mmCIF file of C-alpha atoms in Angstrom:
data_model
loop_
_atom_site.group_PDB
_atom_site.id
_atom_site.type_symbol
_atom_site.label_atom_id
_atom_site.label_comp_id
_atom_site.label_asym_id
_atom_site.label_seq_id
_atom_site.Cartn_x
_atom_site.Cartn_y
_atom_site.Cartn_z
ATOM 1 C CA UNK A 1 -2.120 13.246 10.441
ATOM 2 C CA UNK A 2 -1.418 14.515 6.943
ATOM 3 C CA UNK A 3 -3.587 13.651 3.955
ATOM 4 C CA UNK A 4 -3.069 13.455 0.217
ATOM 5 C CA UNK A 5 -5.810 14.153 -2.303
ATOM 6 C CA UNK A 6 -6.328 11.433 -4.899
ATOM 7 C CA UNK A 7 -7.087 12.214 -8.533
ATOM 8 C CA UNK A 8 -10.845 12.037 -7.934
ATOM 9 C CA UNK A 9 -10.803 14.363 -4.913
ATOM 10 C CA UNK A 10 -10.896 11.640 -2.245
ATOM 11 C CA UNK A 11 -8.596 12.341 0.700
ATOM 12 C CA UNK A 12 -6.318 9.550 1.939
ATOM 13 C CA UNK A 13 -4.061 9.546 5.019
ATOM 14 C CA UNK A 14 -0.424 9.597 3.919
ATOM 15 C CA UNK A 15 0.395 7.169 6.759
ATOM 16 C CA UNK A 16 -1.615 4.004 7.302
ATOM 17 C CA UNK A 17 -1.369 0.571 8.858
ATOM 18 C CA UNK A 18 -0.758 -2.574 6.799
ATOM 19 C CA UNK A 19 -1.686 -6.117 7.803
ATOM 20 C CA UNK A 20 0.334 -8.094 5.246
ATOM 21 C CA UNK A 21 1.874 -11.161 6.942
ATOM 22 C CA UNK A 22 -0.025 -10.507 10.156
ATOM 23 C CA UNK A 23 -1.476 -13.940 11.028
ATOM 24 C CA UNK A 24 -5.281 -13.964 10.912
ATOM 25 C CA UNK A 25 -5.471 -14.920 14.593
ATOM 26 C CA UNK A 26 -3.388 -11.843 15.526
ATOM 27 C CA UNK A 27 -4.900 -9.359 13.112
ATOM 28 C CA UNK A 28 -7.885 -8.221 15.170
ATOM 29 C CA UNK A 29 -5.656 -7.444 18.148
ATOM 30 C CA UNK A 30 -3.084 -5.680 15.959
ATOM 31 C CA UNK A 31 -5.681 -3.528 14.180
ATOM 32 C CA UNK A 32 -7.347 -2.692 17.496
ATOM 33 C CA UNK A 33 -3.989 -1.463 18.809
ATOM 34 C CA UNK A 34 -3.314 0.474 15.592
ATOM 35 C CA UNK A 35 -6.655 2.256 15.789
ATOM 36 C CA UNK A 36 -5.989 3.084 19.451
ATOM 37 C CA UNK A 37 -2.619 4.540 18.399
ATOM 38 C CA UNK A 38 -4.375 6.880 15.993
ATOM 39 C CA UNK A 39 -4.182 5.133 12.622
ATOM 40 C CA UNK A 40 -7.227 5.763 10.469
ATOM 41 C CA UNK A 41 -6.095 4.058 7.242
ATOM 42 C CA UNK A 42 -6.004 0.251 7.104
ATOM 43 C CA UNK A 43 -4.626 -1.811 4.220
ATOM 44 C CA UNK A 44 -5.656 -5.448 3.752
ATOM 45 C CA UNK A 45 -6.300 -7.803 0.816
ATOM 46 C CA UNK A 46 -8.267 -10.896 -0.067
ATOM 47 C CA UNK A 47 -4.960 -12.757 -0.361
ATOM 48 C CA UNK A 48 -3.990 -11.906 3.226
ATOM 49 C CA UNK A 49 -7.026 -13.861 4.440
ATOM 50 C CA UNK A 50 -7.564 -11.494 7.352
ATOM 51 C CA UNK A 51 -10.243 -9.133 6.023
ATOM 52 C CA UNK A 52 -12.757 -10.519 8.534
ATOM 53 C CA UNK A 53 -10.425 -9.761 11.454
ATOM 54 C CA UNK A 54 -9.909 -6.214 10.175
ATOM 55 C CA UNK A 55 -13.667 -5.792 9.976
ATOM 56 C CA UNK A 56 -14.221 -7.051 13.527
ATOM 57 C CA UNK A 57 -11.606 -4.673 14.906
ATOM 58 C CA UNK A 58 -13.214 -1.746 13.095
ATOM 59 C CA UNK A 59 -16.694 -2.604 14.341
ATOM 60 C CA UNK A 60 -15.523 -3.069 17.923
ATOM 61 C CA UNK A 61 -13.510 0.162 17.889
ATOM 62 C CA UNK A 62 -16.571 2.405 17.976
ATOM 63 C CA UNK A 63 -14.918 4.674 15.405
ATOM 64 C CA UNK A 64 -17.337 6.006 12.806
ATOM 65 C CA UNK A 65 -16.871 4.357 9.410
ATOM 66 C CA UNK A 66 -16.534 7.711 7.661
ATOM 67 C CA UNK A 67 -13.489 8.508 9.799
ATOM 68 C CA UNK A 68 -11.623 5.510 8.374
ATOM 69 C CA UNK A 69 -9.948 4.768 5.057
ATOM 70 C CA UNK A 70 -10.120 1.059 4.186
ATOM 71 C CA UNK A 71 -8.166 -0.534 1.338
ATOM 72 C CA UNK A 72 -8.481 -4.085 0.075
ATOM 73 C CA UNK A 73 -7.335 -5.863 -3.071
ATOM 74 C CA UNK A 74 -8.461 -8.287 -5.765
ATOM 75 C CA UNK A 75 -6.380 -11.461 -6.094
ATOM 76 C CA UNK A 76 -5.262 -13.103 -9.345
ATOM 77 C CA UNK A 77 -7.538 -16.145 -9.153
ATOM 78 C CA UNK A 78 -10.558 -13.838 -9.454
ATOM 79 C CA UNK A 79 -9.232 -12.171 -12.586
ATOM 80 C CA UNK A 80 -11.629 -11.167 -15.309
ATOM 81 C CA UNK A 81 -14.716 -9.036 -15.631
ATOM 82 C CA UNK A 82 -17.174 -11.777 -14.711
ATOM 83 C CA UNK A 83 -15.570 -12.717 -11.382
ATOM 84 C CA UNK A 84 -14.385 -9.341 -10.078
ATOM 85 C CA UNK A 85 -17.781 -8.233 -8.779
ATOM 86 C CA UNK A 86 -18.236 -11.531 -6.929
ATOM 87 C CA UNK A 87 -14.763 -11.244 -5.373
ATOM 88 C CA UNK A 88 -15.477 -7.666 -4.331
ATOM 89 C CA UNK A 89 -18.777 -8.657 -2.751
ATOM 90 C CA UNK A 90 -16.972 -11.405 -0.822
ATOM 91 C CA UNK A 91 -14.436 -8.880 0.485
ATOM 92 C CA UNK A 92 -17.228 -6.558 1.602
ATOM 93 C CA UNK A 93 -18.925 -9.479 3.358
ATOM 94 C CA UNK A 94 -15.729 -10.405 5.201
ATOM 95 C CA UNK A 95 -15.113 -6.778 6.164
ATOM 96 C CA UNK A 96 -18.732 -6.287 7.193
ATOM 97 C CA UNK A 97 -18.864 -3.013 5.279
ATOM 98 C CA UNK A 98 -21.036 -1.408 2.615
ATOM 99 C CA UNK A 99 -18.072 0.102 0.754
ATOM 100 C CA UNK A 100 -14.321 0.427 0.766
ATOM 101 C CA UNK A 101 -12.340 3.582 0.238
ATOM 102 C CA UNK A 102 -9.827 2.029 -2.158
ATOM 103 C CA UNK A 103 -9.976 -1.196 -4.169
ATOM 104 C CA UNK A 104 -6.799 -2.348 -5.910
ATOM 105 C CA UNK A 105 -5.855 -4.924 -8.523
ATOM 106 C CA UNK A 106 -3.272 -6.780 -6.423
ATOM 107 C CA UNK A 107 -1.038 -8.113 -9.203
ATOM 108 C CA UNK A 108 -0.608 -7.100 -12.865
ATOM 109 C CA UNK A 109 -1.437 -10.585 -14.167
ATOM 110 C CA UNK A 110 -4.442 -12.198 -15.791
ATOM 111 C CA UNK A 111 -7.280 -10.273 -17.387
ATOM 112 C CA UNK A 112 -6.555 -6.938 -15.732
ATOM 113 C CA UNK A 113 -8.556 -5.062 -18.363
ATOM 114 C CA UNK A 114 -11.665 -7.096 -17.627
ATOM 115 C CA UNK A 115 -11.067 -6.518 -13.923
ATOM 116 C CA UNK A 116 -10.664 -2.808 -14.473
ATOM 117 C CA UNK A 117 -13.937 -2.538 -16.386
ATOM 118 C CA UNK A 118 -15.711 -4.262 -13.486
ATOM 119 C CA UNK A 119 -13.913 -2.047 -10.977
ATOM 120 C CA UNK A 120 -14.938 1.080 -12.889
ATOM 121 C CA UNK A 121 -18.546 -0.042 -12.445
ATOM 122 C CA UNK A 122 -17.969 -0.790 -8.744
ATOM 123 C CA UNK A 123 -16.538 2.713 -8.385
ATOM 124 C CA UNK A 124 -19.389 4.300 -10.357
ATOM 125 C CA UNK A 125 -21.949 2.482 -8.196
ATOM 126 C CA UNK A 126 -20.309 3.667 -4.939
ATOM 127 C CA UNK A 127 -18.844 0.369 -3.790
ATOM 128 C CA UNK A 128 -15.328 1.816 -3.843
ATOM 129 C CA UNK A 129 -14.639 5.516 -3.402
ATOM 130 C CA UNK A 130 -11.444 5.084 -5.440
ATOM 131 C CA UNK A 131 -9.843 2.297 -7.469
ATOM 132 C CA UNK A 132 -6.222 1.596 -8.249
ATOM 133 C CA UNK A 133 -3.542 -0.980 -8.853
ATOM 134 C CA UNK A 134 -0.591 -2.601 -7.131
ATOM 135 C CA UNK A 135 2.750 -3.801 -8.488
ATOM 136 C CA UNK A 136 2.181 -2.322 -11.953
ATOM 137 C CA UNK A 137 5.316 -1.394 -13.876
ATOM 138 C CA UNK A 138 5.286 1.968 -15.637
ATOM 139 C CA UNK A 139 4.508 0.550 -19.082
ATOM 140 C CA UNK A 140 1.569 -1.510 -17.803
ATOM 141 C CA UNK A 141 0.279 1.473 -15.818
ATOM 142 C CA UNK A 142 0.381 3.847 -18.795
ATOM 143 C CA UNK A 143 -1.263 1.262 -21.034
ATOM 144 C CA UNK A 144 -4.112 0.847 -18.533
ATOM 145 C CA UNK A 145 -4.545 4.614 -18.277
ATOM 146 C CA UNK A 146 -4.613 5.176 -22.038
ATOM 147 C CA UNK A 147 -7.166 2.486 -22.795
ATOM 148 C CA UNK A 148 -9.665 3.036 -19.979
ATOM 149 C CA UNK A 149 -11.976 5.740 -18.711
ATOM 150 C CA UNK A 150 -10.823 5.912 -15.074
ATOM 151 C CA UNK A 151 -7.166 6.569 -14.239
ATOM 152 C CA UNK A 152 -5.961 4.514 -11.253
ATOM 153 C CA UNK A 153 -5.909 6.638 -8.118
ATOM 154 C CA UNK A 154 -2.997 4.702 -6.603
ATOM 155 C CA UNK A 155 -0.209 2.345 -7.603
ATOM 156 C CA UNK A 156 1.132 0.469 -4.578
ATOM 157 C CA UNK A 157 4.679 -0.745 -5.276
ATOM 158 C CA UNK A 158 7.770 -1.850 -3.396
ATOM 159 C CA UNK A 159 9.528 1.331 -2.275
ATOM 160 C CA UNK A 160 12.269 1.683 0.332
ATOM 161 C CA UNK A 161 15.685 3.366 0.674
ATOM 162 C CA UNK A 162 17.323 0.640 -1.401
ATOM 163 C CA UNK A 163 14.680 0.634 -4.156
ATOM 164 C CA UNK A 164 13.450 4.187 -4.351
ATOM 165 C CA UNK A 165 11.487 4.176 -7.637
ATOM 166 C CA UNK A 166 12.326 7.788 -8.514
ATOM 167 C CA UNK A 167 11.521 7.366 -12.213
ATOM 168 C CA UNK A 168 8.234 5.629 -11.433
ATOM 169 C CA UNK A 169 7.412 8.301 -8.858
ATOM 170 C CA UNK A 170 7.811 11.062 -11.441
ATOM 171 C CA UNK A 171 5.763 9.206 -14.054
ATOM 172 C CA UNK A 172 2.949 8.593 -11.573
ATOM 173 C CA UNK A 173 3.001 12.221 -10.508
ATOM 174 C CA UNK A 174 2.787 13.327 -14.137
ATOM 175 C CA UNK A 175 -0.141 10.962 -14.745
ATOM 176 C CA UNK A 176 -2.082 11.843 -11.588
ATOM 177 C CA UNK A 177 -1.507 8.490 -9.879
ATOM 178 C CA UNK A 178 -0.537 8.470 -6.192
ATOM 179 C CA UNK A 179 2.577 6.477 -5.342
ATOM 180 C CA UNK A 180 2.102 4.147 -2.352
ATOM 181 C CA UNK A 181 4.895 2.131 -0.737
ATOM 182 C CA UNK A 182 4.862 -1.452 0.436
ATOM 183 C CA UNK A 183 7.834 -2.887 2.368
ATOM 184 C CA UNK A 184 9.064 0.585 3.391
ATOM 185 C CA UNK A 185 11.610 -0.991 5.736
ATOM 186 C CA UNK A 186 12.634 -3.603 3.133
ATOM 187 C CA UNK A 187 11.733 -6.182 5.802
ATOM 188 C CA UNK A 188 15.123 -5.396 7.304
ATOM 189 C CA UNK A 189 17.079 -6.500 4.253
ATOM 190 C CA UNK A 190 20.501 -4.947 3.547
ATOM 191 C CA UNK A 191 20.747 -4.443 7.328
ATOM 192 C CA UNK A 192 18.499 -1.413 7.011
ATOM 193 C CA UNK A 193 18.118 -0.994 10.764
ATOM 194 C CA UNK A 194 21.873 -0.616 11.208
ATOM 195 C CA UNK A 195 22.617 1.316 8.026
ATOM 196 C CA UNK A 196 25.289 3.956 8.844
ATOM 197 C CA UNK A 197 23.660 6.723 6.802
ATOM 198 C CA UNK A 198 20.238 6.160 8.326
ATOM 199 C CA UNK A 199 21.763 5.746 11.788
ATOM 200 C CA UNK A 200 23.480 9.136 11.580
ATOM 201 C CA UNK A 201 20.343 10.890 10.344
ATOM 202 C CA UNK A 202 18.242 9.259 13.065
ATOM 203 C CA UNK A 203 20.707 10.346 15.757
ATOM 204 C CA UNK A 204 20.660 13.930 14.463
ATOM 205 C CA UNK A 205 16.896 14.100 14.985
ATOM 206 C CA UNK A 206 16.691 11.880 18.079
ATOM 207 C CA UNK A 207 14.493 9.541 16.089
ATOM 208 C CA UNK A 208 14.586 5.861 15.130
ATOM 209 C CA UNK A 209 15.675 4.600 11.730
ATOM 210 C CA UNK A 210 12.093 3.494 11.090
ATOM 211 C CA UNK A 211 10.872 7.029 11.747
ATOM 212 C CA UNK A 212 13.500 8.455 9.396
ATOM 213 C CA UNK A 213 12.447 6.087 6.598
ATOM 214 C CA UNK A 214 8.783 6.958 7.046
ATOM 215 C CA UNK A 215 9.592 10.659 7.109
ATOM 216 C CA UNK A 216 11.682 10.297 3.951
ATOM 217 C CA UNK A 217 8.742 8.704 2.125
ATOM 218 C CA UNK A 218 6.247 11.264 3.403
ATOM 219 C CA UNK A 219 8.449 14.152 2.270
ATOM 220 C CA UNK A 220 8.474 12.578 -1.191
ATOM 221 C CA UNK A 221 4.656 12.545 -1.135
ATOM 222 C CA UNK A 222 4.573 8.739 -1.003
ATOM 223 C CA UNK A 223 1.741 7.079 0.939
ATOM 224 C CA UNK A 224 3.121 4.435 3.289
ATOM 225 C CA UNK A 225 1.575 1.565 5.284
ATOM 226 C CA UNK A 226 4.072 0.153 7.822
ATOM 227 C CA UNK A 227 3.196 -3.079 9.593
ATOM 228 C CA UNK A 228 3.849 -4.066 13.198
ATOM 229 C CA UNK A 229 2.225 -6.256 15.822
ATOM 230 C CA UNK A 230 3.851 -4.294 18.657
ATOM 231 C CA UNK A 231 1.816 -1.370 20.037
ATOM 232 C CA UNK A 232 4.992 0.525 20.992
ATOM 233 C CA UNK A 233 6.266 0.357 17.417
ATOM 234 C CA UNK A 234 2.862 1.367 16.063
ATOM 235 C CA UNK A 235 2.927 4.447 18.263
ATOM 236 C CA UNK A 236 6.533 5.215 17.319
ATOM 237 C CA UNK A 237 5.729 5.001 13.616
ATOM 238 C CA UNK A 238 3.036 7.649 14.079
ATOM 239 C CA UNK A 239 5.535 10.155 15.489
ATOM 240 C CA UNK A 240 6.882 11.354 12.147
ATOM 241 C CA UNK A 241 5.122 14.672 11.685
ATOM 242 C CA UNK A 242 7.174 16.668 14.205
ATOM 243 C CA UNK A 243 10.474 16.800 12.313
ATOM 244 C CA UNK A 244 11.751 17.319 8.781
ATOM 245 C CA UNK A 245 14.720 15.949 6.875
ATOM 246 C CA UNK A 246 17.011 18.510 5.314
ATOM 247 C CA UNK A 247 17.775 18.548 1.577
ATOM 248 C CA UNK A 248 21.228 17.188 2.422
ATOM 249 C CA UNK A 249 19.726 14.317 4.398
ATOM 250 C CA UNK A 250 17.270 13.549 1.602
ATOM 251 C CA UNK A 251 20.204 13.491 -0.836
ATOM 252 C CA UNK A 252 22.199 11.174 1.417
ATOM 253 C CA UNK A 253 19.302 8.719 1.498
ATOM 254 C CA UNK A 254 18.944 9.019 -2.282
ATOM 255 C CA UNK A 255 22.493 7.698 -2.584
ATOM 256 C CA UNK A 256 21.394 4.400 -0.979
ATOM 257 C CA UNK A 257 19.299 3.433 -4.013
ATOM 258 C CA UNK A 258 20.392 0.174 -5.675
ATOM 259 C CA UNK A 259 17.837 0.471 -8.472
ATOM 260 C CA UNK A 260 16.494 -3.063 -8.113
ATOM 261 C CA UNK A 261 14.025 -5.041 -6.023
ATOM 262 C CA UNK A 262 15.061 -6.654 -2.768
ATOM 263 C CA UNK A 263 12.328 -9.254 -3.203
ATOM 264 C CA UNK A 264 11.450 -10.159 -6.799
ATOM 265 C CA UNK A 265 10.785 -8.555 -10.137
ATOM 266 C CA UNK A 266 7.134 -8.634 -11.186
ATOM 267 C CA UNK A 267 8.314 -8.780 -14.812
ATOM 268 C CA UNK A 268 10.341 -11.955 -14.215
ATOM 269 C CA UNK A 269 8.576 -14.923 -15.913
ATOM 270 C CA UNK A 270 9.307 -17.180 -12.938
ATOM 271 C CA UNK A 271 7.731 -14.659 -10.557
ATOM 272 C CA UNK A 272 4.690 -14.355 -12.831
ATOM 273 C CA UNK A 273 4.245 -18.133 -12.886
ATOM 274 C CA UNK A 274 4.751 -18.493 -9.141
ATOM 275 C CA UNK A 275 2.336 -15.741 -8.132
ATOM 276 C CA UNK A 276 -0.261 -16.799 -10.686
ATOM 277 C CA UNK A 277 -0.262 -20.259 -9.144
ATOM 278 C CA UNK A 278 -1.176 -18.990 -5.670
ATOM 279 C CA UNK A 279 -4.844 -19.601 -4.948
ATOM 280 C CA UNK A 280 -6.994 -19.187 -1.850
ATOM 281 C CA UNK A 281 -9.480 -21.632 -0.445
#
């Protein structure tokens, strides 16, 4: 496993396991299989409603807590300085842990500055070894950095061969923020798993398209958290450290970039309204 060093010195695996859209009743089994396959970084969120299942799998694994890197996220309904600590405590209770390794603001909506002040305190007090954000556009990220004491360690954003975020990647690198990808396989959109360019590169290395995509992200220094409920795919996704893409192959993948989201734009007013209306029981 390869690691990246965050801006506060904390080391994070460059490849982790995500549980977004894994049903709560399947999450414990999926995380158990992922840990058995060698994953040591797990990404969940309050909004996924499966933090408790992640926690059970970790406890039952017998793996020492300090060998794991656990990420969870703060949802919009808990926005603001007064409610962030309570939401964080609830996440810790569900996970059955004393701390997390990374705590993220899940969406760039609501009182993110109040949240960030509370998260700075959580970080200072040892509740989160690092804090960061998710889905922040470059302007919102820079504004948060300029007007606060702690620079986000991570910005987790949609990143895949069709939406590569090269400009954002450079800005984050310049600002000391680690780029993390969600939806690395674009959930199969644009027929990613039969793309001719990716197919040819995969054949040249005797690898799968999924492995090529993960390798492409890793060579860009992007942290990635693929999701699967199939143990064979989990194991396959781990086998990406024994080959390297050539500069020509990296350039060929770069040509696939469409420059726009395959899902939705977080700066679209309709998307803001829709996401802000999602609440959890």
